[in-house]
């Protein structure tokens, strides 16, 4: 028949389709938005994953980012040839690295800096920099440096500006010749920090000869960096490097997994992957369920029309296509909204990313494949839900379809005996029988609402968890205000000197050495820290926030380290110290405890010094400072030659909180909105369908003299019951999801504590209840407008 | 809810409520009181060119306890009148009294109360709750009525005492309609309004339903109005009103009511 249609004219069926859609626009939109939620989340996660991975790969390749770093104390440059000969090494470079304190004018706080050498002749074979502006320092020019772009921007530094730097105890004034980015500082954080603060951390690149001279590394290097060949065995290369460089004070080579910047980028990528694989399926399953319910109802309503169409000679396929087309329009709408929303959110998120991750160019770009995948998966999920409903339309015989359906059979429903209980009133009985008669639909509705609550709990949990993490880390475990790191181990007098410094209220020394912990055949690099027995300012605490004091002669290990070593309390660890005289020690683990941030291997400072065969030396001091006198203290620290770096707790905490508010805060509100969408989609559609199915009964009740309130009870009682049922279910699902996320999102860098505040449950429950109430009231308005007479006199 | 509030502001007879509240008195042996009285009842659906005049000024006086059959072609106005009498619809113009109290101008809430206390409805399509058994369908009404029969009594009156615990899906069409009648009478209504109660039934089953309605009218003395397309049914009535084009064309009284068994169509 379509052959005879005028071009541009809609067929009668298509016109019916458009009217059907218009008639169910609220429901169609609700479903489209749930689909859009899934599509958007997938696009953001997959697109961002895509962008981040592609950008990182291209950046690392182009600038020859190292695979292995091997710090040493001082090794002759001639070793480079030996390093290059190691099997699996594709390229190698040696360089000089040094800590520095930068004194920025107008700023009290000392800025921690890292200085790296650049070869004087050619570009480095490994770890090149991306020079955004300016030029490299001239060979041997001690007063020139290229600086990290984020640091330059934070201080509005331009080429030609001069900065005062304390290098190896000597104060230098350095002129900025260039501004650069580096694959080593995509996520640029000072040692021991978690969140980048470009104001307080800077990186400088200087001429090799000039830097070597300044830090007493003439003709030598203190770090080798290596790029591996394709398919090379990283562990084997690390072993070879350690053996080769052991005589020169090798602290132990490490791979990208321990390179701070890359570890953070990788952790972000893992989180995106988790998010991208966990959430979209939830949305699409809900959408499939909604499509199924709504289309089933539509087909039931249009039963006689379907009979008529078939009687007129429309084929089964034509009827099925008609309804599938309707679903396709809804799915397409969801896809389009989702694609726009996802792209917009992705771009928004990309701008947030560029604040924390420094790439030469970072754009949110979802691969066409990502769009293709999300379209296919959406089509499959929604189509699946539709086909299950539509095959009922195909099965209808025209003759049966045109006579009214018999009343739904409730006589053989399991559980109907329970509903015969005499104390029930008839309305409640109707609600309960509906539930036991259509248990699958009731279950899915309840689960759908529960999922939306769970999604909210699962995302809001991050706030609870992070707050706990921050509070424990900054206010219970690390109660100092300032951490002073010394250039090299010093005698006890350095501690007393700092204790007497202006504004210092209290001080605690610590000793820290690089070490390899070995248990059985497993090995882990760690920093072994010695603290005073009565440590107050910086200590290890357990999950209940109780300080865990190390026992004399023993070591306290954080859970993550213990897990990676496969060790537990009572085991004896082999500790290969990779500094100084490099002793190999056997130390028992006295306790294992979970730390939220970083790892810990801690013991008494006296024990550690004794085992190292050293007298009373310290690596640094934790200070408690009078807030009114910090500026004086900072000024003094900046000019103290022995100080290698300074960690400022309050600023670190503020940075962490800001990161949370901005980065995580945004995603939390986005996800809460999506969770709300699911709740609206499920509840609104469920009530609408229920209303459509029961319209006749509800009208009958009105005629029998039931008030609107009494009639609403039947309509809304069902969804209220299912919502109430969903609350504990959602709480359990949400807790499960939070637990799963706390595991999945935890990394070597930090562990998310599994903590959900009562307020989070309350908030999620409140949102679900409000959404249910609003959706219910929207449908109730239709109940109020219902034309009793026409409903009752029409055939079902 | 909004409608209710609006209605409360409309002017309406101050005394309304006494009859609606169910305190009307009929003294036996005296000329039966008037159940419904109307003057100039008019109902127009829509407006302008599309306006449909369903009722064009109906004046009527129906005594208590009568069984009245309304005849007429489709669209003649009989259903509209029934709906207005039952408080489901409101006239566009004219006035209507139930037991001397004016119904025109009553609020939605008052009409709901009126239906709840006084009116029993039976429709062509039975409109039972599929999820409730016969007994429970009737209990739905007895739970909110003031002096109801028990569901079992009501179902016995319509001859369904053996089908109390059957769901609608387990009952025949005639049985379902009789449950609907039992549901309508269980509250002991003052008026029983039936809109083509036999319309969906075969003749034999229809007769069974008509018998049930006659029994109810006789035993419970409810004023009964019955719309039908089947002219022979008129023979069972006290009074027959024929509608045409929104007006009463003819009104006559039967000297003898026929037994439904003697009727066939």
PDB file of N, CA and C in Angstrom, chain A residues 407-411 416 419-420 424-427 429-430 433-434 694 696-697 700-708 710 780 784 788-789 792-795, chain B residues 1-4 79 83 88 108 112-113 115-116 121 123 125 127-133 136 139-141 143-144 165 167-170 176 183 187 195:
ATOM      1  N   UNK A 407     -11.907 -10.603  32.579  1.00  0.00           N
ATOM      2  CA  UNK A 407     -11.243  -9.988  33.736  1.00  0.00           C
ATOM      3  C   UNK A 407      -9.945 -10.738  34.050  1.00  0.00           C
ATOM      4  N   UNK A 408      -8.955 -10.007  34.482  1.00  0.00           N
ATOM      5  CA  UNK A 408      -7.706 -10.648  34.879  1.00  0.00           C
ATOM      6  C   UNK A 408      -7.997 -11.705  35.935  1.00  0.00           C
ATOM      7  N   UNK A 409      -7.371 -12.837  35.767  1.00  0.00           N
ATOM      8  CA  UNK A 409      -7.644 -13.939  36.688  1.00  0.00           C
ATOM      9  C   UNK A 409      -6.771 -13.817  37.939  1.00  0.00           C
ATOM     10  N   UNK A 410      -7.430 -13.600  39.052  1.00  0.00           N
ATOM     11  CA  UNK A 410      -6.690 -13.512  40.312  1.00  0.00           C
ATOM     12  C   UNK A 410      -6.871 -14.776  41.152  1.00  0.00           C
ATOM     13  N   UNK A 411      -7.667 -15.740  40.591  1.00  0.00           N
ATOM     14  CA  UNK A 411      -8.082 -16.846  41.444  1.00  0.00           C
ATOM     15  C   UNK A 411      -6.946 -17.803  41.759  1.00  0.00           C
ATOM     16  N   UNK A 416      -2.642 -15.382  47.256  1.00  0.00           N
ATOM     17  CA  UNK A 416      -3.919 -14.681  47.405  1.00  0.00           C
ATOM     18  C   UNK A 416      -4.604 -15.091  48.703  1.00  0.00           C
ATOM     19  N   UNK A 419      -3.908 -12.674  51.282  1.00  0.00           N
ATOM     20  CA  UNK A 419      -4.648 -11.430  51.129  1.00  0.00           C
ATOM     21  C   UNK A 419      -6.120 -11.605  51.483  1.00  0.00           C
ATOM     22  N   UNK A 420      -6.521 -12.828  51.855  1.00  0.00           N
ATOM     23  CA  UNK A 420      -7.919 -12.998  52.295  1.00  0.00           C
ATOM     24  C   UNK A 420      -8.090 -12.643  53.768  1.00  0.00           C
ATOM     25  N   UNK A 424      -8.145  -6.990  56.632  1.00  0.00           N
ATOM     26  CA  UNK A 424      -7.822  -6.050  55.554  1.00  0.00           C
ATOM     27  C   UNK A 424      -9.089  -5.408  55.018  1.00  0.00           C
ATOM     28  N   UNK A 425      -8.993  -4.102  54.699  1.00  0.00           N
ATOM     29  CA  UNK A 425     -10.132  -3.537  53.983  1.00  0.00           C
ATOM     30  C   UNK A 425      -9.969  -3.868  52.495  1.00  0.00           C
ATOM     31  N   UNK A 426     -11.027  -3.670  51.746  1.00  0.00           N
ATOM     32  CA  UNK A 426     -11.005  -4.151  50.349  1.00  0.00           C
ATOM     33  C   UNK A 426      -9.978  -3.400  49.500  1.00  0.00           C
ATOM     34  N   UNK A 427      -9.791  -2.103  49.797  1.00  0.00           N
ATOM     35  CA  UNK A 427      -8.834  -1.340  48.985  1.00  0.00           C
ATOM     36  C   UNK A 427      -7.420  -1.878  49.175  1.00  0.00           C
ATOM     37  N   UNK A 429      -6.713  -4.804  50.139  1.00  0.00           N
ATOM     38  CA  UNK A 429      -6.704  -6.118  49.518  1.00  0.00           C
ATOM     39  C   UNK A 429      -6.405  -5.998  48.012  1.00  0.00           C
ATOM     40  N   UNK A 430      -7.032  -4.991  47.391  1.00  0.00           N
ATOM     41  CA  UNK A 430      -6.802  -4.804  45.948  1.00  0.00           C
ATOM     42  C   UNK A 430      -5.334  -4.495  45.678  1.00  0.00           C
ATOM     43  N   UNK A 433      -3.322  -7.701  46.215  1.00  0.00           N
ATOM     44  CA  UNK A 433      -3.527  -8.712  45.167  1.00  0.00           C
ATOM     45  C   UNK A 433      -2.843  -8.306  43.874  1.00  0.00           C
ATOM     46  N   UNK A 434      -2.879  -7.008  43.584  1.00  0.00           N
ATOM     47  CA  UNK A 434      -2.201  -6.533  42.371  1.00  0.00           C
ATOM     48  C   UNK A 434      -0.720  -6.886  42.454  1.00  0.00           C
ATOM     49  N   UNK A 694      -6.117   0.674  35.850  1.00  0.00           N
ATOM     50  CA  UNK A 694      -7.147   0.658  36.877  1.00  0.00           C
ATOM     51  C   UNK A 694      -8.168   1.755  36.696  1.00  0.00           C
ATOM     52  N   UNK A 696     -10.740   2.134  35.095  1.00  0.00           N
ATOM     53  CA  UNK A 696     -12.121   1.684  35.173  1.00  0.00           C
ATOM     54  C   UNK A 696     -12.513   1.381  36.614  1.00  0.00           C
ATOM     55  N   UNK A 697     -11.631   0.686  37.285  1.00  0.00           N
ATOM     56  CA  UNK A 697     -11.927   0.348  38.681  1.00  0.00           C
ATOM     57  C   UNK A 697     -12.010   1.613  39.533  1.00  0.00           C
ATOM     58  N   UNK A 700     -15.199   3.290  38.868  1.00  0.00           N
ATOM     59  CA  UNK A 700     -16.282   2.563  39.542  1.00  0.00           C
ATOM     60  C   UNK A 700     -16.352   2.955  41.004  1.00  0.00           C
ATOM     61  N   UNK A 701     -15.193   3.008  41.617  1.00  0.00           N
ATOM     62  CA  UNK A 701     -15.173   3.336  43.038  1.00  0.00           C
ATOM     63  C   UNK A 701     -15.712   4.737  43.278  1.00  0.00           C
ATOM     64  N   UNK A 702     -15.358   5.652  42.368  1.00  0.00           N
ATOM     65  CA  UNK A 702     -15.873   7.019  42.514  1.00  0.00           C
ATOM     66  C   UNK A 702     -17.395   6.996  42.425  1.00  0.00           C
ATOM     67  N   UNK A 703     -17.916   6.207  41.479  1.00  0.00           N
ATOM     68  CA  UNK A 703     -19.362   6.125  41.311  1.00  0.00           C
ATOM     69  C   UNK A 703     -20.011   5.504  42.544  1.00  0.00           C
ATOM     70  N   UNK A 704     -19.318   4.536  43.122  1.00  0.00           N
ATOM     71  CA  UNK A 704     -19.865   3.879  44.307  1.00  0.00           C
ATOM     72  C   UNK A 704     -19.853   4.809  45.515  1.00  0.00           C
ATOM     73  N   UNK A 705     -19.265   5.965  45.365  1.00  0.00           N
ATOM     74  CA  UNK A 705     -19.312   6.927  46.451  1.00  0.00           C
ATOM     75  C   UNK A 705     -18.011   7.051  47.221  1.00  0.00           C
ATOM     76  N   UNK A 706     -16.940   6.484  46.655  1.00  0.00           N
ATOM     77  CA  UNK A 706     -15.644   6.674  47.301  1.00  0.00           C
ATOM     78  C   UNK A 706     -15.125   8.067  46.986  1.00  0.00           C
ATOM     79  N   UNK A 707     -14.496   8.678  47.966  1.00  0.00           N
ATOM     80  CA  UNK A 707     -13.975  10.024  47.738  1.00  0.00           C
ATOM     81  C   UNK A 707     -12.685   9.926  46.941  1.00  0.00           C
ATOM     82  N   UNK A 708     -12.232  11.069  46.442  1.00  0.00           N
ATOM     83  CA  UNK A 708     -10.982  11.079  45.680  1.00  0.00           C
ATOM     84  C   UNK A 708      -9.826  10.564  46.498  1.00  0.00           C
ATOM     85  N   UNK A 710      -9.919   8.431  48.947  1.00  0.00           N
ATOM     86  CA  UNK A 710     -10.009   6.977  49.105  1.00  0.00           C
ATOM     87  C   UNK A 710      -9.574   6.260  47.827  1.00  0.00           C
ATOM     88  N   UNK A 780      -2.172  11.843  40.002  1.00  0.00           N
ATOM     89  CA  UNK A 780      -3.427  12.051  40.709  1.00  0.00           C
ATOM     90  C   UNK A 780      -4.239  13.166  40.082  1.00  0.00           C
ATOM     91  N   UNK A 784      -8.201  13.157  39.146  1.00  0.00           N
ATOM     92  CA  UNK A 784      -9.202  14.158  39.473  1.00  0.00           C
ATOM     93  C   UNK A 784      -9.977  14.604  38.242  1.00  0.00           C
ATOM     94  N   UNK A 788     -15.885  10.173  34.713  1.00  0.00           N
ATOM     95  CA  UNK A 788     -16.393   8.906  35.227  1.00  0.00           C
ATOM     96  C   UNK A 788     -17.292   8.206  34.228  1.00  0.00           C
ATOM     97  N   UNK A 789     -18.211   8.974  33.674  1.00  0.00           N
ATOM     98  CA  UNK A 789     -19.225   8.349  32.840  1.00  0.00           C
ATOM     99  C   UNK A 789     -18.596   7.713  31.602  1.00  0.00           C
ATOM    100  N   UNK A 792     -16.658   4.547  32.389  1.00  0.00           N
ATOM    101  CA  UNK A 792     -17.435   3.371  32.773  1.00  0.00           C
ATOM    102  C   UNK A 792     -18.262   2.824  31.632  1.00  0.00           C
ATOM    103  N   UNK A 793     -18.655   3.695  30.738  1.00  0.00           N
ATOM    104  CA  UNK A 793     -19.493   3.209  29.661  1.00  0.00           C
ATOM    105  C   UNK A 793     -18.685   2.729  28.479  1.00  0.00           C
ATOM    106  N   UNK A 794     -17.355   2.955  28.529  1.00  0.00           N
ATOM    107  CA  UNK A 794     -16.531   2.448  27.437  1.00  0.00           C
ATOM    108  C   UNK A 794     -16.207   0.999  27.742  1.00  0.00           C
ATOM    109  N   UNK A 795     -15.912   0.296  26.653  1.00  0.00           N
ATOM    110  CA  UNK A 795     -15.464  -1.060  26.855  1.00  0.00           C
ATOM    111  C   UNK A 795     -14.008  -0.982  27.238  1.00  0.00           C
TER     112      UNK A 795
ATOM    113  N   UNK B   1     -10.068  17.841  44.000  1.00  0.00           N
ATOM    114  CA  UNK B   1      -9.903  18.641  45.210  1.00  0.00           C
ATOM    115  C   UNK B   1     -10.172  20.112  44.893  1.00  0.00           C
ATOM    116  N   UNK B   2      -9.604  20.542  43.739  1.00  0.00           N
ATOM    117  CA  UNK B   2      -9.801  21.931  43.336  1.00  0.00           C
ATOM    118  C   UNK B   2     -11.275  22.210  43.062  1.00  0.00           C
ATOM    119  N   UNK B   3     -11.897  21.226  42.389  1.00  0.00           N
ATOM    120  CA  UNK B   3     -13.301  21.380  42.055  1.00  0.00           C
ATOM    121  C   UNK B   3     -14.134  21.539  43.319  1.00  0.00           C
ATOM    122  N   UNK B   4     -13.835  20.717  44.301  1.00  0.00           N
ATOM    123  CA  UNK B   4     -14.591  20.772  45.545  1.00  0.00           C
ATOM    124  C   UNK B   4     -14.541  22.170  46.136  1.00  0.00           C
ATOM    125  N   UNK B  79     -29.521   8.366  29.100  1.00  0.00           N
ATOM    126  CA  UNK B  79     -28.345   8.127  29.944  1.00  0.00           C
ATOM    127  C   UNK B  79     -27.901   9.409  30.641  1.00  0.00           C
ATOM    128  N   UNK B  83     -27.467   9.828  34.608  1.00  0.00           N
ATOM    129  CA  UNK B  83     -26.207  10.273  35.224  1.00  0.00           C
ATOM    130  C   UNK B  83     -26.427  11.499  36.102  1.00  0.00           C
ATOM    131  N   UNK B  88     -23.619  11.869  38.939  1.00  0.00           N
ATOM    132  CA  UNK B  88     -22.366  11.697  38.202  1.00  0.00           C
ATOM    133  C   UNK B  88     -22.111  12.874  37.288  1.00  0.00           C
ATOM    134  N   UNK B 108     -18.939  18.821  44.537  1.00  0.00           N
ATOM    135  CA  UNK B 108     -18.432  17.482  44.233  1.00  0.00           C
ATOM    136  C   UNK B 108     -18.467  16.605  45.464  1.00  0.00           C
ATOM    137  N   UNK B 112     -20.517  13.228  46.013  1.00  0.00           N
ATOM    138  CA  UNK B 112     -19.883  11.960  46.389  1.00  0.00           C
ATOM    139  C   UNK B 112     -20.625  11.348  47.574  1.00  0.00           C
ATOM    140  N   UNK B 113     -20.938  12.182  48.574  1.00  0.00           N
ATOM    141  CA  UNK B 113     -21.671  11.692  49.750  1.00  0.00           C
ATOM    142  C   UNK B 113     -23.065  11.184  49.366  1.00  0.00           C
ATOM    143  N   UNK B 115     -23.996   9.944  46.455  1.00  0.00           N
ATOM    144  CA  UNK B 115     -23.857   8.637  45.797  1.00  0.00           C
ATOM    145  C   UNK B 115     -23.592   7.558  46.839  1.00  0.00           C
ATOM    146  N   UNK B 116     -22.741   7.914  47.784  1.00  0.00           N
ATOM    147  CA  UNK B 116     -22.325   6.955  48.788  1.00  0.00           C
ATOM    148  C   UNK B 116     -23.509   6.467  49.619  1.00  0.00           C
ATOM    149  N   UNK B 121     -25.567   1.963  41.461  1.00  0.00           N
ATOM    150  CA  UNK B 121     -25.440   1.993  40.000  1.00  0.00           C
ATOM    151  C   UNK B 121     -25.208   0.593  39.454  1.00  0.00           C
ATOM    152  N   UNK B 123     -24.091  -0.851  35.551  1.00  0.00           N
ATOM    153  CA  UNK B 123     -23.787  -0.458  34.176  1.00  0.00           C
ATOM    154  C   UNK B 123     -23.828  -1.664  33.249  1.00  0.00           C
ATOM    155  N   UNK B 125     -21.394  -2.650  31.338  1.00  0.00           N
ATOM    156  CA  UNK B 125     -20.168  -3.401  31.648  1.00  0.00           C
ATOM    157  C   UNK B 125     -20.058  -3.400  33.161  1.00  0.00           C
ATOM    158  N   UNK B 127     -17.983  -3.648  35.527  1.00  0.00           N
ATOM    159  CA  UNK B 127     -17.094  -2.804  36.325  1.00  0.00           C
ATOM    160  C   UNK B 127     -16.827  -3.365  37.712  1.00  0.00           C
ATOM    161  N   UNK B 128     -16.579  -4.654  37.742  1.00  0.00           N
ATOM    162  CA  UNK B 128     -16.193  -5.254  39.027  1.00  0.00           C
ATOM    163  C   UNK B 128     -14.679  -5.112  39.202  1.00  0.00           C
ATOM    164  N   UNK B 129     -14.249  -5.230  40.434  1.00  0.00           N
ATOM    165  CA  UNK B 129     -12.807  -5.232  40.693  1.00  0.00           C
ATOM    166  C   UNK B 129     -12.302  -6.654  40.442  1.00  0.00           C
ATOM    167  N   UNK B 130     -11.470  -6.803  39.431  1.00  0.00           N
ATOM    168  CA  UNK B 130     -11.029  -8.147  39.055  1.00  0.00           C
ATOM    169  C   UNK B 130     -10.251  -8.815  40.183  1.00  0.00           C
ATOM    170  N   UNK B 131      -9.664  -7.999  41.029  1.00  0.00           N
ATOM    171  CA  UNK B 131      -8.812  -8.592  42.057  1.00  0.00           C
ATOM    172  C   UNK B 131      -9.584  -8.923  43.327  1.00  0.00           C
ATOM    173  N   UNK B 132     -10.886  -8.684  43.318  1.00  0.00           N
ATOM    174  CA  UNK B 132     -11.673  -9.009  44.514  1.00  0.00           C
ATOM    175  C   UNK B 132     -12.703 -10.080  44.171  1.00  0.00           C
ATOM    176  N   UNK B 133     -12.967 -10.953  45.126  1.00  0.00           N
ATOM    177  CA  UNK B 133     -13.987 -11.979  44.926  1.00  0.00           C
ATOM    178  C   UNK B 133     -15.365 -11.322  44.957  1.00  0.00           C
ATOM    179  N   UNK B 136     -16.019  -9.929  48.271  1.00  0.00           N
ATOM    180  CA  UNK B 136     -15.204  -8.740  48.564  1.00  0.00           C
ATOM    181  C   UNK B 136     -15.642  -7.535  47.733  1.00  0.00           C
ATOM    182  N   UNK B 139     -18.353  -6.230  49.643  1.00  0.00           N
ATOM    183  CA  UNK B 139     -17.859  -5.683  50.905  1.00  0.00           C
ATOM    184  C   UNK B 139     -17.250  -4.299  50.707  1.00  0.00           C
ATOM    185  N   UNK B 140     -16.704  -4.090  49.505  1.00  0.00           N
ATOM    186  CA  UNK B 140     -16.143  -2.783  49.169  1.00  0.00           C
ATOM    187  C   UNK B 140     -17.134  -1.681  49.507  1.00  0.00           C
ATOM    188  N   UNK B 141     -18.411  -1.953  49.213  1.00  0.00           N
ATOM    189  CA  UNK B 141     -19.448  -0.956  49.440  1.00  0.00           C
ATOM    190  C   UNK B 141     -19.967  -1.011  50.874  1.00  0.00           C
ATOM    191  N   UNK B 143     -18.487  -1.714  53.474  1.00  0.00           N
ATOM    192  CA  UNK B 143     -17.538  -1.136  54.437  1.00  0.00           C
ATOM    193  C   UNK B 143     -17.708   0.366  54.595  1.00  0.00           C
ATOM    194  N   UNK B 144     -18.255   1.015  53.564  1.00  0.00           N
ATOM    195  CA  UNK B 144     -18.398   2.474  53.689  1.00  0.00           C
ATOM    196  C   UNK B 144     -19.864   2.900  53.819  1.00  0.00           C
ATOM    197  N   UNK B 165     -17.030 -16.814  46.908  1.00  0.00           N
ATOM    198  CA  UNK B 165     -15.574 -16.645  46.903  1.00  0.00           C
ATOM    199  C   UNK B 165     -14.959 -16.790  45.522  1.00  0.00           C
ATOM    200  N   UNK B 167     -13.736 -15.269  41.948  1.00  0.00           N
ATOM    201  CA  UNK B 167     -13.256 -14.020  41.358  1.00  0.00           C
ATOM    202  C   UNK B 167     -14.046 -13.744  40.078  1.00  0.00           C
ATOM    203  N   UNK B 168     -14.130 -12.503  39.636  1.00  0.00           N
ATOM    204  CA  UNK B 168     -14.852 -12.186  38.388  1.00  0.00           C
ATOM    205  C   UNK B 168     -14.433 -13.089  37.226  1.00  0.00           C
ATOM    206  N   UNK B 169     -13.124 -13.417  37.176  1.00  0.00           N
ATOM    207  CA  UNK B 169     -12.667 -14.243  36.056  1.00  0.00           C
ATOM    208  C   UNK B 169     -13.285 -15.634  36.098  1.00  0.00           C
ATOM    209  N   UNK B 170     -13.853 -16.017  37.229  1.00  0.00           N
ATOM    210  CA  UNK B 170     -14.437 -17.356  37.348  1.00  0.00           C
ATOM    211  C   UNK B 170     -15.962 -17.319  37.196  1.00  0.00           C
ATOM    212  N   UNK B 176     -21.550 -12.051  36.747  1.00  0.00           N
ATOM    213  CA  UNK B 176     -20.811 -10.817  37.059  1.00  0.00           C
ATOM    214  C   UNK B 176     -21.780  -9.651  37.204  1.00  0.00           C
ATOM    215  N   UNK B 183     -23.740  -5.554  44.587  1.00  0.00           N
ATOM    216  CA  UNK B 183     -22.899  -4.467  45.086  1.00  0.00           C
ATOM    217  C   UNK B 183     -23.708  -3.173  45.163  1.00  0.00           C
ATOM    218  N   UNK B 187     -25.870  -1.516  49.981  1.00  0.00           N
ATOM    219  CA  UNK B 187     -25.930  -0.368  50.892  1.00  0.00           C
ATOM    220  C   UNK B 187     -27.382   0.007  51.193  1.00  0.00           C
ATOM    221  N   UNK B 195     -28.047   1.311  33.855  1.00  0.00           N
ATOM    222  CA  UNK B 195     -27.880   1.751  32.474  1.00  0.00           C
ATOM    223  C   UNK B 195     -27.605   0.532  31.606  1.00  0.00           C
TER     224      UNK B 195
END
